[in-house]
Coordinates of C-alpha atoms and ligand atoms in Angstrom, one line a residue:
M1467 CA 18.9 -14.1 11.6
T1468 CA 15.4 -15.4 10.8
K1469 CA 13.2 -12.7 10.1
R1470 CA 9.4 -14.2 10.7
I1471 CA 7.2 -12.0 8.1
A1472 CA 3.5 -12.0 8.3
I1473 CA 1.6 -10.9 4.7
L1474 CA -1.3 -9.2 5.3
G1475 CA -3.6 -9.2 1.7
S1476 CA -1.2 -12.2 0.3
T1477 CA -3.5 -12.8 -2.9
G1478 CA -2.8 -9.2 -4.8
S1479 CA -0.8 -7.7 -6.3
I1480 CA 1.9 -6.7 -3.7
G1481 CA 1.3 -9.2 -1.5
K1482 CA 1.9 -11.9 -4.7
N1483 CA 5.0 -10.1 -5.5
A1484 CA 6.4 -9.6 -2.0
L1485 CA 5.9 -13.7 -1.5
R1486 CA 8.2 -13.6 -5.1
V1487 CA 11.2 -11.6 -3.6
I1488 CA 10.6 -13.6 0.0
D1489 CA 11.6 -16.8 -2.7
G1490 CA 14.5 -14.4 -4.5
L1491 CA 16.2 -13.5 -1.3
N1492 CA 16.4 -16.6 0.6
S1493 CA 17.5 -18.3 -2.6
S1494 CA 20.0 -15.8 -3.0
L1495 CA 21.1 -15.9 0.3
A1496 CA 21.5 -19.9 -0.1
A1497 CA 23.5 -19.5 -1.9
R1498 CA 26.0 -17.5 -0.5
R1499 CA 25.8 -18.6 3.2
S1500 CA 25.9 -22.3 5.6
P1501 CA 22.8 -24.5 6.1
P1502 CA 21.5 -22.6 9.0
E1503 CA 20.7 -19.3 7.8
R1504 CA 18.6 -20.7 4.7
N1505 CA 15.5 -19.4 5.6
R1506 CA 16.4 -16.3 7.0
Y1507 CA 13.6 -14.6 5.5
E1508 CA 10.5 -17.0 6.6
V1509 CA 6.3 -16.6 6.0
V1510 CA 4.7 -16.9 9.4
A1511 CA 1.1 -15.4 8.6
L1512 CA -0.7 -14.8 5.1
T1513 CA -4.2 -13.7 4.8
A1514 CA -6.8 -12.7 2.1
H1515 CA -10.4 -11.6 1.8
S1516 CA -12.1 -13.7 0.0
N1517 CA -9.3 -15.6 -3.1
V1518 CA -9.9 -18.8 -1.3
E1519 CA -7.9 -20.7 -3.8
L1520 CA -4.9 -18.9 -4.3
L1521 CA -4.7 -17.8 -0.2
A1522 CA -4.9 -22.3 0.0
Q1523 CA -2.2 -22.5 -3.3
Q1524 CA 0.2 -19.9 -1.1
A1525 CA -0.4 -21.6 2.2
R1526 CA 0.6 -25.2 0.6
K1527 CA 3.6 -23.7 -0.7
Y1528 CA 5.0 -21.5 2.2
K1529 CA 3.3 -23.5 5.1
P1530 CA 2.9 -20.2 7.8
K1531 CA 1.8 -21.1 11.1
F1532 CA -1.2 -19.1 10.6
V1533 CA -4.1 -18.6 7.5
C1534 CA -6.3 -15.9 7.8
I1535 CA -9.3 -15.1 5.8
T1536 CA -11.2 -11.8 6.6
N1537 CA -14.1 -12.5 5.0
P1538 CA -16.1 -15.6 6.9
D1539 CA -17.9 -16.9 4.5
Y1540 CA -15.0 -18.8 3.2
F1541 CA -13.7 -19.9 6.1
T1542 CA -15.5 -23.6 5.5
P1543 CA -14.3 -23.7 2.0
L1544 CA -10.6 -22.1 2.7
K1545 CA -10.9 -25.0 5.5
E1546 CA -11.8 -27.6 2.9
R1547 CA -8.9 -26.6 1.1
L1548 CA -6.5 -26.9 3.5
K1549 CA -7.9 -30.1 5.7
T1550 CA -6.5 -33.3 5.0
S1551 CA -7.9 -36.6 7.0
D1552 CA -6.0 -35.9 10.4
N1553 CA -7.0 -32.6 10.0
R1554 CA -3.3 -31.1 9.5
L1555 CA -2.2 -28.8 6.5
Q1556 CA -1.1 -31.1 3.4
T1557 CA 1.5 -29.3 2.1
T1558 CA 3.0 -29.6 -1.3
D1559 CA 6.4 -32.0 -0.4
D1560 CA 4.1 -34.3 1.8
R1561 CA 4.8 -33.3 5.3
R1562 CA 1.9 -33.2 7.4
Q1563 CA 2.0 -29.0 9.7
N1564 CA -0.1 -27.9 11.9
I1565 CA -1.5 -24.4 10.6
K1566 CA -4.1 -22.3 12.3
V1567 CA -7.2 -21.1 10.1
L1568 CA -8.6 -17.8 11.5
A1569 CA -11.2 -16.0 9.7
G1570 CA -13.1 -12.8 10.5
P1571 CA -11.6 -8.8 10.3
E1572 CA -10.6 -9.2 13.7
S1573 CA -8.7 -12.5 13.3
L1574 CA -6.3 -9.3 11.7
I1575 CA -5.6 -7.8 14.7
Q1576 CA -5.0 -11.4 16.4
I1577 CA -2.4 -11.8 13.2
A1578 CA -0.4 -8.7 13.4
E1579 CA 0.3 -9.0 17.2
L1580 CA 1.5 -12.2 16.7
K1581 CA 5.1 -12.6 18.8
E1582 CA 6.2 -15.0 16.2
V1583 CA 6.3 -11.8 13.6
D1584 CA 8.9 -10.1 13.6
I1585 CA 7.5 -8.0 10.2
V1586 CA 4.0 -7.6 9.1
L1587 CA 3.4 -6.4 5.8
S1588 CA 1.1 -4.6 5.2
A1589 CA -0.6 -5.3 1.5
I1590 CA -4.4 -4.8 2.4
V1591 CA -6.4 -2.8 0.0
G1592 CA -8.3 0.7 1.6
S1593 CA -9.2 1.4 5.0
A1594 CA -9.9 -2.3 6.1
G1595 CA -6.4 -2.3 6.6
L1596 CA -6.6 0.7 9.4
Q1597 CA -6.9 -1.7 13.1
A1598 CA -4.8 -4.6 11.5
V1599 CA -1.5 -1.8 11.0
L1600 CA -2.2 0.2 14.1
A1601 CA -2.1 -3.3 16.4
A1602 CA 0.9 -4.3 14.7
A1603 CA 2.7 -0.6 15.7
K1604 CA 1.4 -0.9 18.9
A1605 CA 3.2 -4.3 19.5
G1606 CA 6.1 -2.9 18.3
K1607 CA 6.9 -4.6 14.7
R1608 CA 8.9 -3.5 11.7
L1609 CA 6.0 -2.4 9.7
A1610 CA 6.4 -2.7 6.5
I1611 CA 3.4 -0.7 4.8
A1612 CA 1.8 -0.3 1.0
N1613 CA -1.4 -0.1 2.1
K1614 CA -1.3 4.5 2.4
E1615 CA -5.3 4.3 3.1
P1616 CA -4.2 4.0 6.8
L1617 CA -1.4 6.5 6.7
V1618 CA -4.3 9.0 5.4
I1619 CA -7.2 8.4 7.8
A1620 CA -5.1 8.0 10.7
G1621 CA -1.3 9.7 10.6
E1622 CA -1.0 11.3 13.4
L1623 CA -2.0 8.7 15.6
L1624 CA -0.2 5.9 13.6
M1625 CA 3.2 7.8 13.4
K1626 CA 2.5 8.6 17.0
T1627 CA 1.9 4.7 18.1
V1628 CA 4.9 3.9 16.1
A1629 CA 7.4 5.7 18.2
E1630 CA 5.5 5.5 21.4
N1631 CA 6.4 1.0 21.1
N1632 CA 9.7 1.8 19.5
A1633 CA 7.7 0.1 16.2
E1634 CA 9.2 0.8 12.8
I1635 CA 7.3 1.9 9.7
L1636 CA 9.0 0.9 6.2
P1637 CA 7.4 2.5 2.9
I1638 CA 6.8 0.2 0.1
D1639 CA 4.6 2.7 -1.7
S1640 CA 7.7 3.4 -4.6
E1641 CA 7.7 7.1 -4.1
H1642 CA 7.8 6.7 -0.6
S1643 CA 10.8 4.1 -0.4
A1644 CA 12.2 6.5 -3.1
V1645 CA 12.2 9.5 -0.3
F1646 CA 13.3 7.8 2.5
Q1647 CA 16.0 6.6 0.7
A1648 CA 17.2 10.0 -0.2
L1649 CA 16.3 11.2 2.6
K1650 CA 19.4 9.1 4.1
A1651 CA 22.0 12.1 2.1
G1652 CA 21.0 15.0 4.8
D1653 CA 19.2 15.5 7.9
S1654 CA 15.6 15.5 7.7
S1655 CA 16.0 19.1 9.2
Q1656 CA 17.4 20.6 6.1
V1657 CA 14.7 19.3 3.3
S1658 CA 13.7 22.4 1.3
R1659 CA 10.9 20.0 -1.2
I1660 CA 10.2 16.7 -1.5
I1661 CA 8.9 16.1 -5.0
L1662 CA 6.9 12.9 -5.8
T1663 CA 6.7 11.8 -9.3
T1664 CA 3.8 10.2 -11.2
S1665 CA 3.2 8.5 -14.3
G1666 CA 0.5 10.8 -14.9
G1667 CA -1.8 7.9 -15.4
P1668 CA -3.7 7.2 -18.5
F1669 CA -5.7 10.0 -19.0
R1670 CA -2.8 12.3 -18.5
K1671 CA -3.2 14.1 -22.2
L1672 CA -6.8 14.2 -22.4
S1673 CA -9.0 16.9 -22.5
A1674 CA -11.9 17.8 -19.8
A1675 CA -14.4 16.9 -22.6
E1676 CA -12.1 13.8 -23.6
L1677 CA -12.1 13.0 -19.7
E1678 CA -16.3 13.0 -19.2
S1679 CA -16.4 9.7 -21.0
V1680 CA -13.4 7.5 -20.3
T1681 CA -14.6 3.6 -20.0
L1682 CA -13.9 1.3 -16.7
E1683 CA -11.5 -0.5 -19.5
Q1684 CA -9.6 2.4 -20.5
A1685 CA -8.8 3.3 -16.3
L1686 CA -7.8 -0.2 -15.7
A1687 CA -5.2 0.0 -18.7
H1688 CA -2.2 1.6 -17.0
P1689 CA 0.1 2.5 -18.7
I1690 CA 3.0 1.6 -16.4
W1691 CA 2.1 -0.4 -13.1
D1692 CA 0.2 -3.5 -12.6
M1693 CA -1.7 -3.2 -9.8
G1694 CA -4.7 -3.7 -7.6
P1695 CA -8.0 -2.3 -9.2
K1696 CA -8.7 0.6 -6.8
I1697 CA -5.1 1.8 -6.4
T1698 CA -5.0 1.5 -10.4
I1699 CA -8.5 3.7 -10.9
D1700 CA -6.8 6.2 -8.4
S1701 CA -3.7 6.8 -10.5
A1702 CA -6.1 7.1 -12.8
T1703 CA -8.2 10.2 -11.4
M1704 CA -4.7 11.4 -9.4
M1705 CA -6.5 10.3 -6.0
N1706 CA -3.5 8.0 -6.1
K1707 CA -1.1 11.1 -6.0
A1708 CA -3.2 13.1 -3.4
L1709 CA -3.2 10.1 -1.1
E1710 CA 0.2 9.7 -1.2
I1711 CA 1.2 13.6 -0.7
I1712 CA -1.0 13.0 3.0
E1713 CA 0.5 9.8 3.8
A1714 CA 4.3 11.6 2.7
H1715 CA 3.7 14.4 5.2
W1716 CA 3.1 11.2 8.1
L1717 CA 5.9 9.4 6.8
F1718 CA 7.8 12.3 7.3
D1719 CA 6.6 14.6 9.5
V1720 CA 7.1 17.7 6.6
P1721 CA 4.3 20.5 5.9
T1722 CA 2.4 19.6 2.8
E1723 CA 4.3 22.9 1.5
K1724 CA 6.8 21.2 1.2
I1725 CA 5.5 18.4 -0.9
E1726 CA 5.5 18.8 -5.0
V1727 CA 4.1 16.1 -8.0
L1728 CA 5.8 16.4 -10.6
V1729 CA 5.0 14.5 -13.8
H1730 CA 7.4 12.1 -15.0
P1731 CA 6.2 9.5 -17.7
E1732 CA 9.0 7.1 -17.9
S1733 CA 8.7 6.3 -13.9
I1734 CA 12.2 5.9 -13.9
I1735 CA 13.0 8.8 -10.9
H1736 CA 10.6 7.5 -8.1
S1737 CA 10.8 10.4 -6.0
L1738 CA 13.2 13.5 -5.2
V1739 CA 14.6 15.4 -2.2
E1740 CA 15.9 19.1 -2.0
F1741 CA 18.0 19.8 0.8
V1742 CA 18.5 23.0 1.5
D1743 CA 21.8 23.7 -0.1
G1744 CA 19.9 23.3 -3.5
S1745 CA 21.3 19.6 -3.7
C1746 CA 18.5 16.8 -5.3
I1747 CA 18.5 13.3 -4.6
A1748 CA 16.4 11.5 -6.7
Q1749 CA 16.2 7.2 -6.4
M1750 CA 16.2 5.2 -9.8
S1751 CA 15.0 2.4 -10.4
R1752 CA 13.1 0.1 -13.2
P1753 CA 9.4 0.6 -12.6
D1754 CA 9.2 -2.3 -10.3
M1755 CA 7.2 -2.9 -7.0
C1756 CA 9.8 -5.5 -6.0
L1757 CA 12.8 -3.3 -5.2
P1758 CA 11.1 -0.9 -2.8
I1759 CA 9.3 -4.6 -1.2
Q1760 CA 12.3 -6.1 -0.9
Y1761 CA 14.2 -2.6 0.8
A1762 CA 11.3 -2.5 3.6
L1763 CA 11.7 -6.1 4.5
T1764 CA 15.5 -6.2 4.2
Y1765 CA 16.9 -2.3 5.8
P1766 CA 19.0 -1.4 6.7
E1767 CA 20.6 -4.0 4.6
R1768 CA 20.9 -4.5 1.3
L1769 CA 20.6 -7.4 -1.0
P1770 CA 20.8 -8.7 -4.5
G1771 CA 17.6 -9.9 -5.6
I1772 CA 14.5 -10.4 -7.8
S1773 CA 14.3 -6.8 -9.1
K1774 CA 16.5 -6.1 -12.4
P1775 CA 19.0 -3.4 -12.7
L1776 CA 18.4 0.1 -14.8
N1777 CA 19.9 0.4 -18.0
L1778 CA 19.8 4.0 -19.1
E1779 CA 20.5 3.9 -22.2
E1780 CA 17.7 1.7 -23.0
V1781 CA 15.7 4.5 -21.1
G1782 CA 17.2 7.2 -23.2
R1783 CA 15.6 9.9 -22.1
L1784 CA 13.5 11.0 -19.1
S1785 CA 11.1 13.7 -19.4
F1786 CA 9.4 15.8 -16.7
E1787 CA 5.9 18.2 -16.7
K1788 CA 4.0 19.6 -14.4
P1789 CA 1.1 17.8 -13.4
N1790 CA -3.1 19.3 -14.7
L1791 CA -4.4 20.7 -11.8
K1792 CA -7.7 21.7 -13.6
N1793 CA -8.2 18.2 -15.0
F1794 CA -6.9 16.2 -11.8
R1795 CA -8.7 18.1 -9.2
A1796 CA -7.6 15.8 -6.2
L1797 CA -4.1 16.6 -6.4
T1798 CA -5.4 20.1 -5.1
L1799 CA -8.3 19.5 -2.6
A1800 CA -4.6 17.2 -1.2
Y1801 CA -3.4 20.3 0.1
S1802 CA -6.9 21.4 1.3
I1803 CA -7.4 18.2 3.3
A1804 CA -4.2 18.0 4.9
K1805 CA -4.9 21.4 6.3
T1806 CA -8.2 20.8 7.8
A1807 CA -6.8 17.6 9.4
G1808 CA -9.4 16.1 12.1
T1809 CA -11.2 13.7 10.3
A1810 CA -11.2 15.3 6.8
P1811 CA -8.6 13.0 5.2
A1812 CA -10.9 10.0 7.3
V1813 CA -13.5 11.2 5.2
F1814 CA -11.3 11.9 2.0
N1815 CA -10.6 8.5 1.9
A1816 CA -13.3 6.6 2.7
A1817 CA -16.0 8.7 0.3
N1818 CA -12.7 7.6 -2.9
E1819 CA -12.8 4.1 -1.8
Q1820 CA -16.6 3.7 -1.8
A1821 CA -16.7 6.3 -5.5
V1822 CA -14.6 4.0 -7.0
E1823 CA -16.6 0.8 -6.1
L1824 CA -19.2 2.1 -8.0
F1825 CA -17.0 2.9 -10.7
L1826 CA -15.8 -0.5 -11.0
Q1827 CA -19.4 -1.8 -10.5
G1828 CA -20.1 0.1 -13.9
K1829 CA -22.7 2.7 -11.8
I1830 CA -21.0 6.1 -12.4
R1831 CA -18.9 7.6 -14.6
F1832 CA -15.0 7.9 -14.4
V1833 CA -15.9 12.5 -13.9
Q1834 CA -18.6 11.3 -11.0
I1835 CA -15.5 9.9 -9.1
L1836 CA -14.4 13.1 -7.3
E1837 CA -17.6 14.9 -7.5
L1838 CA -18.9 12.5 -5.1
V1839 CA -15.9 13.0 -3.1
E1840 CA -15.8 16.8 -3.2
R1841 CA -20.0 16.6 -2.3
C1842 CA -18.8 14.8 0.5
L1843 CA -16.6 17.1 1.7
D1844 CA -18.6 19.7 1.7
K1845 CA -21.5 18.2 3.9
H1846 CA -19.4 16.7 6.4
D1847 CA -18.9 18.4 9.7
V1848 CA -15.0 18.6 10.3
I1849 CA -14.1 17.2 14.4
Q1850 CA -10.6 18.1 15.0
Q1851 CA -8.5 15.8 16.9
P1852 CA -10.8 12.7 16.3
D1853 CA -9.7 9.6 18.4
M1854 CA -10.2 6.1 16.3
K1855 CA -13.9 5.6 17.2
Q1856 CA -14.4 9.1 16.0
L1857 CA -12.2 8.7 13.1
L1858 CA -14.0 5.1 12.3
N1859 CA -17.7 6.5 12.5
A1860 CA -16.2 9.6 10.1
D1861 CA -15.6 6.3 7.5
R1862 CA -18.7 4.9 7.6
W1863 CA -20.5 7.8 7.5
A1864 CA -19.0 9.3 3.8
R1865 CA -19.4 5.4 2.5
K1866 CA -23.0 5.8 3.4
E1867 CA -23.3 9.7 2.2
V1868 CA -21.6 8.9 -1.0
L1869 CA -24.1 5.9 -1.8
L1870 CA -26.9 7.8 -0.8
A1871 CA -25.6 11.5 -3.2
N1872 CA -25.7 8.3 -5.8
Ligands
NAD2758 P1 -5.1 -6.1 -4.7 O1 -6.4 -5.4 -4.7 O2 -4.1 -6.1 -4.9 O3 -5.0 -6.7 -3.1 C1 -5.6 -6.3 -1.7 C2 -5.7 -7.4 -1.0 O4 -6.2 -7.0 0.0 C3 -6.0 -8.9 -1.4 O5 -5.2 -9.5 -1.2 C4 -7.2 -8.9 -0.2 O6 -7.5 -10.0 -0.4 C5 -7.5 -8.1 0.7 N1 -8.6 -7.3 1.1 C6 -9.1 -7.1 0.1 N2 -10.1 -5.9 0.9 C7 -10.1 -6.7 2.3 C8 -10.8 -6.5 3.4 N3 -11.9 -6.2 3.4 N4 -9.9 -6.9 4.8 C9 -9.1 -7.8 4.6 N5 -8.4 -7.2 3.5 C10 -8.8 -7.5 2.4 O7 -4.2 -4.3 -4.1 P2 -3.2 -3.8 -4.3 O8 -2.6 -3.2 -5.7 O9 -1.9 -5.4 -3.7 O10 -3.1 -2.7 -3.4 C11 -2.8 -3.2 -1.6 C12 -2.1 -1.6 -1.7 O11 -1.5 -1.8 -1.6 C13 -3.2 -0.2 -1.3 O12 -3.5 0.1 0.1 C14 -2.3 0.0 -2.8 O13 -2.8 1.4 -2.4 C15 -0.8 -0.1 -2.5 N6 0.1 -0.3 -3.6 C16 0.2 -1.0 -4.3 C17 0.9 -0.6 -5.3 C18 0.8 -2.2 -6.5 O14 1.7 -1.5 -7.2 N7 -0.3 -2.8 -6.3 C19 1.4 0.1 -5.2 C20 1.9 1.1 -4.3 C21 1.0 0.8 -3.3
MG2759 MG1 3.1 5.2 -5.5

C-alpha cells in the first residue's frame, strides 16, 4: 500500500535527508516488487519557510499535490518559480500537474490535516512547528517527529491528543528512536533507566574559562553530526540533551528521575534502556539520521534503505564518560524544569530559541545563551496546567524578555 507523506520543513537538514530516504525506499522496493507497488512512499506535500529555490526544485522532482511557504513574503517568488503559461507546475519530465501553492504559518495546519496524507513528518525547527504537530495528532495521523520543541512545550497535551485521536507518534531524534527500539525488548513497566547518549558536542573537553571565549564558528563545527544551525548550537550548550530529557519523559511516559545522560563521543550507541533485571538494551548504528527517519516511516516493518551497515572493527573502541554538569548547566536545569512543569518548559525552550538566535546573529557570546535562559526562568510566574493559549503567551513572553535583557 502506498504511504502518503507530508514533509514539514523539507528544505532543512532532516527534510532533505527524509527525501533521500524516500528515494532509497522506493528504489529498493521497485527492485523487489511488481510495478503497482513501485511508489510505496509518495510525497504529497512539502513545506519550507523561505528557501523558495530549493522548495521549487523539490516540487519539480517529487510533484507533490501541495507546497507551502510559511513566510508569506515568498509566496509570489515561489509561484513564479513554479508557474508555466497555463499556471500548472512544470515538472522535470515535462508532464504537467496541478499543484496547490499555500502560504503563511496557518497553512501548515491545513497540510497536517489533509485527508490525502497518512504520515506527517515534522522537520520544522523550534516552536513554529507546534500547531501543525498538534493538528496532525488531532487528525489521527502517523506523526514522524524530529521537531522536539513541541514535545518540550506541550508534551502532556500532545501525548493526550495522540491517544485520544488514535494517532501515532514515532520519534526521529536518534536517541529517542533508539529508546523506542530498545523498549521492544521488555514491558515499559519494567524499565529501570533510560540512558540517553550524547557525543558531548564540540566543547566537551574545554574548561569553564575556555568556554568564555568560544566563537560562533567553533560552536557550529559539530564533531559528528551535520545539522541545522539551531540544533548545532544546542548541542554545543548541551541544551539539545536537556530538551531531549523532557522529550523522552513525554514520549515514553517515564519520570525524569529514571532518565540519565551519558557522554559517548563515538556516537555509535544512540541510547540504552535498562530493565529491572539489570539487562541493558542498546541500539547501535552509524551516526546517520537517515536510519531513524526511515524507521519512523516503515515501522513496524524494516526495509533495506540507504543507511550503510555498522562496522564495529572499523570503529574499534567505544568510550563513555559522565557529562560535565558544571560547564553544561542546561542538563541540571532540565530536571528542575520538568518537575516544575506548567509553562516552565515552554519558557525554557522559547528563551533558548531567542538566545540562540542572538548568538547566531553575533549579538551575544556563547556563555550568555544559558545566562539569558536562566534569567528568564527566574522572572517567570509559572502557570500550572496551561491551555494552548497560555503556552503560546509564555513562549512570546520569554522571547521578549530575552530581547529586553540583552
Ligand atoms: P534546519 O534549520 O536545517 O531546517 C529547518 C526547517 O524548518 C527548514 O525546512 C525551514 O524552512 C523550516 N522552518 C524554519 N523556520 C520556520 C518557521 N518559522 N515556520 C515554518 N517552518 C520553518 O533544522 P534541522 O536540523 O533539520 O532540524 C529540524 C528539527 O529536527 C529540529 O527540531 C531539530 O531539533 C530536530 N532534529 C534534527 C536533527 C538533525 O540531524 N538535523 C537531529 C535530531 C533532531
Ligand atoms: Mg538527538
